[in-house]
JSON list of C-alpha atoms in Angstrom, two decimals:
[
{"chain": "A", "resi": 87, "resn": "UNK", "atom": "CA", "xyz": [55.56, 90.13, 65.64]},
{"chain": "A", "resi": 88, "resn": "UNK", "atom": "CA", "xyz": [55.30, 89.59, 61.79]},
{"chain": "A", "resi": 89, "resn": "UNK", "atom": "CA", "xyz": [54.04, 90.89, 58.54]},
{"chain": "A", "resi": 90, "resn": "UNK", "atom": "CA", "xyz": [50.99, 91.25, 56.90]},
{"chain": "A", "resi": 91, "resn": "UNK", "atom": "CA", "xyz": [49.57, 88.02, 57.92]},
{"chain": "A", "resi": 92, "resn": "UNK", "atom": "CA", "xyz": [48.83, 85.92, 55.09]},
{"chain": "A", "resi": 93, "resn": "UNK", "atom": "CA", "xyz": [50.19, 82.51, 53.76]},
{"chain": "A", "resi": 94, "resn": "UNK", "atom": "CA", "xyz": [49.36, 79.95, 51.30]},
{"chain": "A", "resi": 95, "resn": "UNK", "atom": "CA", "xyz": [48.98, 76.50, 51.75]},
{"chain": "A", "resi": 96, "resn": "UNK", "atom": "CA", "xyz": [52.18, 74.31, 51.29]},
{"chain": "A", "resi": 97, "resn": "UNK", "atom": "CA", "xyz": [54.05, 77.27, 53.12]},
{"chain": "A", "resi": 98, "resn": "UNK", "atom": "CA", "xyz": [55.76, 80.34, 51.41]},
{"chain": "A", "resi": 99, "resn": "UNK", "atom": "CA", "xyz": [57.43, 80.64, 48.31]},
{"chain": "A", "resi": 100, "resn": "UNK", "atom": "CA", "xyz": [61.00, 79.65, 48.36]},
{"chain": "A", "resi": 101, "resn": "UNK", "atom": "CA", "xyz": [63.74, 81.93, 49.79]},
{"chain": "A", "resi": 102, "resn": "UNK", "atom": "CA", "xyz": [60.85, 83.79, 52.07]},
{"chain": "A", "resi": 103, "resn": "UNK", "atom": "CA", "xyz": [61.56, 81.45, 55.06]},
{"chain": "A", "resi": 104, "resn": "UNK", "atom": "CA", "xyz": [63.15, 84.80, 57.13]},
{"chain": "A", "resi": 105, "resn": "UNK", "atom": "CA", "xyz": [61.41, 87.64, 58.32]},
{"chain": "A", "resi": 106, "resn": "UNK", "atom": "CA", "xyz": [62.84, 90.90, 56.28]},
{"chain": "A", "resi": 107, "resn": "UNK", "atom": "CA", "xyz": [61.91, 94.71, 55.90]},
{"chain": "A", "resi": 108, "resn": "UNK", "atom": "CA", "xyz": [59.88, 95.87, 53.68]},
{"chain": "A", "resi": 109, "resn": "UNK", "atom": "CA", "xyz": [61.31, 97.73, 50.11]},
{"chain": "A", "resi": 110, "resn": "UNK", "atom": "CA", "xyz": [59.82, 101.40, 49.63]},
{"chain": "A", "resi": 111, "resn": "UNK", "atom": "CA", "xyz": [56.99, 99.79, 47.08]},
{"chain": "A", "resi": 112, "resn": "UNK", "atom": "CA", "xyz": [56.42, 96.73, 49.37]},
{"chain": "A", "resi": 113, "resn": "UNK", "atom": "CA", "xyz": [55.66, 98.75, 52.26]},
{"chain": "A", "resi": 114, "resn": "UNK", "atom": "CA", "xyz": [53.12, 101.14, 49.95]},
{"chain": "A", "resi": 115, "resn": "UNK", "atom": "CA", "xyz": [51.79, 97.70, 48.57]},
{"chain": "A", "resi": 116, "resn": "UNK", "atom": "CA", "xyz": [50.99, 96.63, 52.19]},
{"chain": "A", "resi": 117, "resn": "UNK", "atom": "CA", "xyz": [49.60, 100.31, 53.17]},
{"chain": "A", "resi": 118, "resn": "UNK", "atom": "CA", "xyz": [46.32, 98.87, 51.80]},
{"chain": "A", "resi": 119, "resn": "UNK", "atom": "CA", "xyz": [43.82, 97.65, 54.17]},
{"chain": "A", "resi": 120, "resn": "UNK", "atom": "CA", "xyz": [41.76, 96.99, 50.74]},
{"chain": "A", "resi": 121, "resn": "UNK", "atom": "CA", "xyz": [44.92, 94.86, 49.52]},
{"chain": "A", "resi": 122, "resn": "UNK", "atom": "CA", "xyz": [45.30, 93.20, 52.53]},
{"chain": "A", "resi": 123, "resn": "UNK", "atom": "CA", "xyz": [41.79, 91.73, 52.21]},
{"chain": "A", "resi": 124, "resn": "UNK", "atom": "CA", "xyz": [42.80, 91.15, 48.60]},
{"chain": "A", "resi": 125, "resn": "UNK", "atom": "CA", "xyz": [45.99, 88.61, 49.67]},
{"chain": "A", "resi": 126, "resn": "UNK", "atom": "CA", "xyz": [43.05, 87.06, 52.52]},
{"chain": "A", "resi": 127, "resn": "UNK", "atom": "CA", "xyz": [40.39, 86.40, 49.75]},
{"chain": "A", "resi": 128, "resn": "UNK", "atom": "CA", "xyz": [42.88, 84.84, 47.40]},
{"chain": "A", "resi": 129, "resn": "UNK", "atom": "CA", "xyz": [44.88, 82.79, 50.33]},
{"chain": "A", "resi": 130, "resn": "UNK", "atom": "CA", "xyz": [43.38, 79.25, 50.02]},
{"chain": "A", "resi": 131, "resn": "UNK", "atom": "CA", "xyz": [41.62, 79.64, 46.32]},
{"chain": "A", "resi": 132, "resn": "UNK", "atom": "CA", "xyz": [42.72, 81.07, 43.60]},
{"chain": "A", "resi": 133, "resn": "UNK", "atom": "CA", "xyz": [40.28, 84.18, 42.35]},
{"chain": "A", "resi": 134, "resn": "UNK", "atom": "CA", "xyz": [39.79, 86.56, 39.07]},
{"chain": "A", "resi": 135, "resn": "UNK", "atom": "CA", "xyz": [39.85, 90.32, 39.48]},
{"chain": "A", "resi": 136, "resn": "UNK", "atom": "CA", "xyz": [35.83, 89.92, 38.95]},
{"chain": "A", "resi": 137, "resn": "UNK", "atom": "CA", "xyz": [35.64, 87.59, 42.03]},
{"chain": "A", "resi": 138, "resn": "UNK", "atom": "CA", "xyz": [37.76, 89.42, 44.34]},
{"chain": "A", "resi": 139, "resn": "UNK", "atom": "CA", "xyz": [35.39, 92.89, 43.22]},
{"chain": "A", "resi": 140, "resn": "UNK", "atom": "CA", "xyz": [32.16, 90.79, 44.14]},
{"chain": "A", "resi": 141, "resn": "UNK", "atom": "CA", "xyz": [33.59, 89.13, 47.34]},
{"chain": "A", "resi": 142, "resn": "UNK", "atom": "CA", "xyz": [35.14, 92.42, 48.51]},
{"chain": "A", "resi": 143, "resn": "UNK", "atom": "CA", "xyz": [32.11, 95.06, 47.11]},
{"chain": "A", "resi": 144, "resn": "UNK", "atom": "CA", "xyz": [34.80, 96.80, 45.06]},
{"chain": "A", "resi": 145, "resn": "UNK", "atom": "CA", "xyz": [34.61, 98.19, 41.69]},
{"chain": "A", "resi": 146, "resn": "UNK", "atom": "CA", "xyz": [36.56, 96.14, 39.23]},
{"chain": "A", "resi": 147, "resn": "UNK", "atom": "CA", "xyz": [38.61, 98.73, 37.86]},
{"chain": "A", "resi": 148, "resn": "UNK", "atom": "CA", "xyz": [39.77, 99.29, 41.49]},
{"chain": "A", "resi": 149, "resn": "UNK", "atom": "CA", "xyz": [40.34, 96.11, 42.76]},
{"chain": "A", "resi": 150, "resn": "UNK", "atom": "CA", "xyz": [42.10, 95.52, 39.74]},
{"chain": "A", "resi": 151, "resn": "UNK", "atom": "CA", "xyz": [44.64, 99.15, 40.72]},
{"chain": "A", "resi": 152, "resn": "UNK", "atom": "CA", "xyz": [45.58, 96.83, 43.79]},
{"chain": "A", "resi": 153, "resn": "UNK", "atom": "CA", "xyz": [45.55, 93.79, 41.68]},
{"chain": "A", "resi": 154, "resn": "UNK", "atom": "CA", "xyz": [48.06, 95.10, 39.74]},
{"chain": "A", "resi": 155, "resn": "UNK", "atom": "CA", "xyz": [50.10, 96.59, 42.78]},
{"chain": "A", "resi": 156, "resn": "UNK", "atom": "CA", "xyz": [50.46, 93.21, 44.44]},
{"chain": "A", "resi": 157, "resn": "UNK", "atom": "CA", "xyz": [51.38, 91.38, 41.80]},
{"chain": "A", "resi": 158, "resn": "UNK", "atom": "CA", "xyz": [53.85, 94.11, 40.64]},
{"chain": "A", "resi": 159, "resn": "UNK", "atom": "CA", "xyz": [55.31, 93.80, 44.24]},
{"chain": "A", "resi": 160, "resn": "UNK", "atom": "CA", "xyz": [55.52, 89.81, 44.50]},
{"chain": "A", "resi": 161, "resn": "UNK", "atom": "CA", "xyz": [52.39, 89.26, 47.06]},
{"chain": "A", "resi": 162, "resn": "UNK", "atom": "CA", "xyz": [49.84, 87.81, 44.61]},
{"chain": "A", "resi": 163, "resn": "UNK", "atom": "CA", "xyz": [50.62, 85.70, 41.39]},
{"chain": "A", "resi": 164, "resn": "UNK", "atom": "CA", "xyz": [48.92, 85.33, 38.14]},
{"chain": "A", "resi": 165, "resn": "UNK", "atom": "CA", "xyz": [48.00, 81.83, 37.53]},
{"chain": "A", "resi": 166, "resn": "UNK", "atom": "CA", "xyz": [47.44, 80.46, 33.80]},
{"chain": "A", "resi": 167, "resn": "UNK", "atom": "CA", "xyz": [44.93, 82.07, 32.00]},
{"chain": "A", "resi": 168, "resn": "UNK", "atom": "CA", "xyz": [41.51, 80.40, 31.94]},
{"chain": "A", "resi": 169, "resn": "UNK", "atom": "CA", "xyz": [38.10, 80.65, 29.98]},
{"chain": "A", "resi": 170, "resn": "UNK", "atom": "CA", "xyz": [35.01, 82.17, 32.13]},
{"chain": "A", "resi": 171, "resn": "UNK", "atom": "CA", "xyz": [31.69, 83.53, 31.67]},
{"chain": "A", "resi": 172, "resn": "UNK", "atom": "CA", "xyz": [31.10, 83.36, 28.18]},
{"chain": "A", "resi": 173, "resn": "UNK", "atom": "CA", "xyz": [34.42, 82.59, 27.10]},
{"chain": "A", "resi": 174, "resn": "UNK", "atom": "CA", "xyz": [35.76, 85.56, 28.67]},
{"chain": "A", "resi": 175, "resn": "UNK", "atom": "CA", "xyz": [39.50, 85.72, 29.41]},
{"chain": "A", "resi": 176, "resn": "UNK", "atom": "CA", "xyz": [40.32, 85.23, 33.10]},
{"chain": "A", "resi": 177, "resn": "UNK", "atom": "CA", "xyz": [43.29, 85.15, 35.03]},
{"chain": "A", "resi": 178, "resn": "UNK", "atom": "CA", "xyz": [43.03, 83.58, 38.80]},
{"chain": "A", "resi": 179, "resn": "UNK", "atom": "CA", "xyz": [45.37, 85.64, 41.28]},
{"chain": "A", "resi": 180, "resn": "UNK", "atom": "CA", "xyz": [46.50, 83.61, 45.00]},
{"chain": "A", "resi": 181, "resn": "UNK", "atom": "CA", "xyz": [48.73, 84.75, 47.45]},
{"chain": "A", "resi": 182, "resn": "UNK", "atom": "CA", "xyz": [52.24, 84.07, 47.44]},
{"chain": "A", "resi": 183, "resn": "UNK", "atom": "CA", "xyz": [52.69, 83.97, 51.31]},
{"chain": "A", "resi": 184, "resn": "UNK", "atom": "CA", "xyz": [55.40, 86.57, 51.05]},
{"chain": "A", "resi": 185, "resn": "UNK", "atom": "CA", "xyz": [53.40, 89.11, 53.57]},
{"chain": "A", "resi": 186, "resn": "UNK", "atom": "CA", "xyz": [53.97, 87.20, 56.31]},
{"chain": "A", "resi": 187, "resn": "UNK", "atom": "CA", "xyz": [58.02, 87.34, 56.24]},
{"chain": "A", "resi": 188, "resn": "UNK", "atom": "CA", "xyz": [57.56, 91.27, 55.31]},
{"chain": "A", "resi": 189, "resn": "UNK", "atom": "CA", "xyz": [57.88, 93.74, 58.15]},
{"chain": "A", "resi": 190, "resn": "UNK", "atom": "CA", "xyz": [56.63, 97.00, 56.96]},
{"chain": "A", "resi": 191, "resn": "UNK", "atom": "CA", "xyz": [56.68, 100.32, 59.26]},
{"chain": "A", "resi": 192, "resn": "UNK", "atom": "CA", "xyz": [53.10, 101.43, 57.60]},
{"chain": "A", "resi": 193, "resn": "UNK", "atom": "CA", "xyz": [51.62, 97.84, 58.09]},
{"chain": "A", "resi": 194, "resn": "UNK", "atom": "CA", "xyz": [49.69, 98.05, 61.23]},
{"chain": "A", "resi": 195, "resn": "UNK", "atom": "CA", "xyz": [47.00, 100.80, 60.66]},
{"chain": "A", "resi": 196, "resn": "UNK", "atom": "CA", "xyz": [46.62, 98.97, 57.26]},
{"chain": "A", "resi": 197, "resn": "UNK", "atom": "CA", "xyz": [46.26, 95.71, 59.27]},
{"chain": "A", "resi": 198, "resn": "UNK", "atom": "CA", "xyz": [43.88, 97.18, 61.47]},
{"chain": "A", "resi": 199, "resn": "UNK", "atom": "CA", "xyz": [41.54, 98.56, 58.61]},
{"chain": "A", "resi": 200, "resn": "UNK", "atom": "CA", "xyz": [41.47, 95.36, 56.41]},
{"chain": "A", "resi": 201, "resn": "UNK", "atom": "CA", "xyz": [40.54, 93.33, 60.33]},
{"chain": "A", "resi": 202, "resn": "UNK", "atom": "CA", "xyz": [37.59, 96.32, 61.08]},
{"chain": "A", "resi": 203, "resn": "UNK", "atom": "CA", "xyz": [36.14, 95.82, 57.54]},
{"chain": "A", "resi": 204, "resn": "UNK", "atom": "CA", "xyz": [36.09, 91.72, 57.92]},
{"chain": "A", "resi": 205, "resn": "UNK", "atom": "CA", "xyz": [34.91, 91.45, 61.76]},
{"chain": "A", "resi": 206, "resn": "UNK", "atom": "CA", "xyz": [31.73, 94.45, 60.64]},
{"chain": "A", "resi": 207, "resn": "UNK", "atom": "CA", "xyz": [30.81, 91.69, 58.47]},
{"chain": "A", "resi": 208, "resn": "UNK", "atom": "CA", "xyz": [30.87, 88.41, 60.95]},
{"chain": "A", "resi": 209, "resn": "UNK", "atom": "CA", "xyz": [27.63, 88.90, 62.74]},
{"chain": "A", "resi": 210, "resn": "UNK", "atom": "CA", "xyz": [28.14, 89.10, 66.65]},
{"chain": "A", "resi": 211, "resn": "UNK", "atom": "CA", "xyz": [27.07, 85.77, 67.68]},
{"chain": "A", "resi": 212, "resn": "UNK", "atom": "CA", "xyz": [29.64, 84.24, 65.87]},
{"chain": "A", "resi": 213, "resn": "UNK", "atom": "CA", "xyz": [32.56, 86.42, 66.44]},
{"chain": "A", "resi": 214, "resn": "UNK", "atom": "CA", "xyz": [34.41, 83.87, 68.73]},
{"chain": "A", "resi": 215, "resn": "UNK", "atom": "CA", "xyz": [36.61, 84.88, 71.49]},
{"chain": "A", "resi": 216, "resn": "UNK", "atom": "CA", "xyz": [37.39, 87.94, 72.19]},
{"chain": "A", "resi": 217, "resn": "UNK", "atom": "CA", "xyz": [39.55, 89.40, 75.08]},
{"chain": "A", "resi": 218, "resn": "UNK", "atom": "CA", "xyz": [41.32, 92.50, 76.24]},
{"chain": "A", "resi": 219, "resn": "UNK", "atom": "CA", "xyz": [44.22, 92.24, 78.76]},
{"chain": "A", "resi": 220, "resn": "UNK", "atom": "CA", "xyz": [45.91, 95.14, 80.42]},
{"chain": "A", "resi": 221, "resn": "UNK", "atom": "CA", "xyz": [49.32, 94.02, 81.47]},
{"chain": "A", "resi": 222, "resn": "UNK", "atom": "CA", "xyz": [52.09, 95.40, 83.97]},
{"chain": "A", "resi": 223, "resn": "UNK", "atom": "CA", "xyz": [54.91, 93.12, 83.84]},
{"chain": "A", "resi": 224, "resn": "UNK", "atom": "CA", "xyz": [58.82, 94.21, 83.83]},
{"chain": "A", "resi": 225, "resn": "UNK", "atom": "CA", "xyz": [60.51, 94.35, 80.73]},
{"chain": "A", "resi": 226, "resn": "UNK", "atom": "CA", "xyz": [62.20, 90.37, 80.72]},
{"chain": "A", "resi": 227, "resn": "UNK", "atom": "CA", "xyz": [58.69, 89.41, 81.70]},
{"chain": "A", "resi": 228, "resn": "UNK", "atom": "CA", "xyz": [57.06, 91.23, 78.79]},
{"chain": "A", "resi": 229, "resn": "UNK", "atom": "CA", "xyz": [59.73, 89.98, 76.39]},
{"chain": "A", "resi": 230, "resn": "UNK", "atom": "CA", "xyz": [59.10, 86.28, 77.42]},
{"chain": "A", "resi": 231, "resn": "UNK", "atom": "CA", "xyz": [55.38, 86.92, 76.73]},
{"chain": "A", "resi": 232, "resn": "UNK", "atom": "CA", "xyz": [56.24, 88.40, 73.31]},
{"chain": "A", "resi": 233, "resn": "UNK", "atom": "CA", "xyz": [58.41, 85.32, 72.76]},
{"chain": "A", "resi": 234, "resn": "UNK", "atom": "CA", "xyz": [55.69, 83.13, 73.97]},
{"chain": "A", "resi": 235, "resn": "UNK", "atom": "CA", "xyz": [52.97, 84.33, 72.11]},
{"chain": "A", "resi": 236, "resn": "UNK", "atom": "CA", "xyz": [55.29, 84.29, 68.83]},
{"chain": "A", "resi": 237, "resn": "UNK", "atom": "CA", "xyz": [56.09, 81.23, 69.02]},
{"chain": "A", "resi": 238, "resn": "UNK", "atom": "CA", "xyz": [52.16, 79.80, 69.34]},
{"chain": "A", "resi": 239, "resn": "UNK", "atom": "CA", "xyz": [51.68, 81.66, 66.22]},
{"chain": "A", "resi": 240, "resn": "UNK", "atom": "CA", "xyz": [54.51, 80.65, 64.27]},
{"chain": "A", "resi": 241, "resn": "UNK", "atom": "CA", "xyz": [53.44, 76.91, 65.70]},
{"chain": "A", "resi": 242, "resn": "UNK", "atom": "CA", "xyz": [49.75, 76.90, 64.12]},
{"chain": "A", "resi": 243, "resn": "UNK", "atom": "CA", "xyz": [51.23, 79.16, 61.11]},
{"chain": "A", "resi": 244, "resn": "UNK", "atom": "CA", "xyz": [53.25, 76.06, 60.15]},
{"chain": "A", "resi": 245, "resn": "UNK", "atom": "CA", "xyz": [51.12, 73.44, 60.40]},
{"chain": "A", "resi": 246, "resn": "UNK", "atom": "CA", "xyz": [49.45, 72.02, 57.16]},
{"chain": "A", "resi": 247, "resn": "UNK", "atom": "CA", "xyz": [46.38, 74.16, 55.79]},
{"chain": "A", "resi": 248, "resn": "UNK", "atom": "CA", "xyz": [43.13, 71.96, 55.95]},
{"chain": "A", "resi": 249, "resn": "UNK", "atom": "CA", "xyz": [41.39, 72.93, 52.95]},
{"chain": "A", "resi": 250, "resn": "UNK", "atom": "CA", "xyz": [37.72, 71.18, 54.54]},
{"chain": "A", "resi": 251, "resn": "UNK", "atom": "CA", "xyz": [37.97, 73.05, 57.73]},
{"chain": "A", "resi": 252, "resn": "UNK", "atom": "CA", "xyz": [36.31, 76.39, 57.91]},
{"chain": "A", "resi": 253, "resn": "UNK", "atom": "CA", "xyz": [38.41, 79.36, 57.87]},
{"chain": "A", "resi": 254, "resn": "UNK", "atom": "CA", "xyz": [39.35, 81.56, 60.54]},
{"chain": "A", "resi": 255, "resn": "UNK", "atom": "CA", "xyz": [40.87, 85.02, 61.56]},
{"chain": "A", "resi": 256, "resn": "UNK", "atom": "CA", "xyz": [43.13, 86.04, 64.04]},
{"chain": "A", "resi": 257, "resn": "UNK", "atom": "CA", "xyz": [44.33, 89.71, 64.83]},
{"chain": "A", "resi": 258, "resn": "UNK", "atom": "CA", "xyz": [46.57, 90.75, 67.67]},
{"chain": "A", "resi": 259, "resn": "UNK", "atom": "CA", "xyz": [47.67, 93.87, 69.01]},
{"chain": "A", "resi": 260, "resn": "UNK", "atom": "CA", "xyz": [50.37, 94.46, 71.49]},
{"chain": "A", "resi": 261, "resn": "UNK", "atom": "CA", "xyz": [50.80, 97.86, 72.33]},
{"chain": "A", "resi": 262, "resn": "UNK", "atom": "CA", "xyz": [51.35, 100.89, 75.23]},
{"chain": "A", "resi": 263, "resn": "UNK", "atom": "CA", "xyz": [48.28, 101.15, 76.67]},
{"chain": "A", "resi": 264, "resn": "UNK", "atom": "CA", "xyz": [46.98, 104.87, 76.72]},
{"chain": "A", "resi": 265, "resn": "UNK", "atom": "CA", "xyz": [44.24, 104.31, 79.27]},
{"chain": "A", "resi": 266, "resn": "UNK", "atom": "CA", "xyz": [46.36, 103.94, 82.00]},
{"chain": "A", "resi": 267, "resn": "UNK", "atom": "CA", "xyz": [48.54, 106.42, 83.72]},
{"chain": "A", "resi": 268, "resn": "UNK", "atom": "CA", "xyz": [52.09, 105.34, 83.45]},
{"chain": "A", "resi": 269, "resn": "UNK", "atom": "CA", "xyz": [54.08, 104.76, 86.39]},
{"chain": "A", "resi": 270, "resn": "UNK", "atom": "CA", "xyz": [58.18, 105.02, 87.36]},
{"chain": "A", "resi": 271, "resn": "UNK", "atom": "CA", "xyz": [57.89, 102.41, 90.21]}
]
């Protein structure tokens, strides 16, 4: 359906309007469940490599291997240098939006890892909706429900980020289902 997922607010950077494949390094970049949670946790604020460690339990030297990796790959920026603790150095990192027009073959496994890490940590009262569907539908049917559901989430992808309203996930998976025993009729 799309990329990686993530956007910044005031829409992507210029000239990522289209959906494209990924290059060799952007689809390793994107391999990363880890650096997908990266490009979520720097999507609507802007953090240091020392914030994204805390907020994501990583060491810093780590986080800052995928730091580095993003950036080098055009998914996260560097912002200006600032002063922190102490007078320390800092530089904030956000996403630049550019997963979401990035089709990458190795995406979805990495997808699925950084959405079983977040969800563990959303206690189960407050998980929100959540629904499994097993369809049988002929192929134009199935197509006009891929259509259909793309276009809902290109809808609410587009619409103005509300930086007062509380933040929310979504993950969707559309694939053969196993369970069942498949059928020529």
């Amino acid at each position: 359906m799309t990329g990686a997922g993530d956007d910044v607010a005031g829409g992507p950077p210029a000239g990522l309007h289209e959906h494209r494949d990924a290059t060799d390094a952007e689809a390793r970049a994107l391999a990363s469940g880890v650096r997908l949670r990266i490009l979520r946790a720097t999507l609507d604020e802007p953090l240091t490599n020392r914030e994204i460690a805390e907020a994501l339990d990583l060491n810093p030297a780590t986080c800052l291997h995928h730091v580095r990796t993003l950036v080098d790959t055009g998914f996260l920026e560097a912002l200006e240098v600032r002063r922190g603790r102490r007078g320390a150095r800092e530089i904030p990192y956000r996403a630049t939006g550019k997963s979401w027009y990035t089709r990458s073959p190795v995406g979805a496994s990495s997808m699925l890892e950084a959405f079983l890490a977040e969800i563990a940590l959303v206690p189960e009262d407050e998980r929100g909706a959540m629904t499994r569907l097993g369809l049988r539908l002929p192929e134009e049917q199935m197509e006009e429900f891929r259509d259909r559901l793309h276009a809902l989430i290109m809808e609410f992808h587009d619409r103005p980020r509300d930086p007062d309203a509380q933040p929310w996930s979504f993950f969707l998976s559309l694939h053969p289902d196993t369970s069942q025993r498949r059928t020529g009729r």
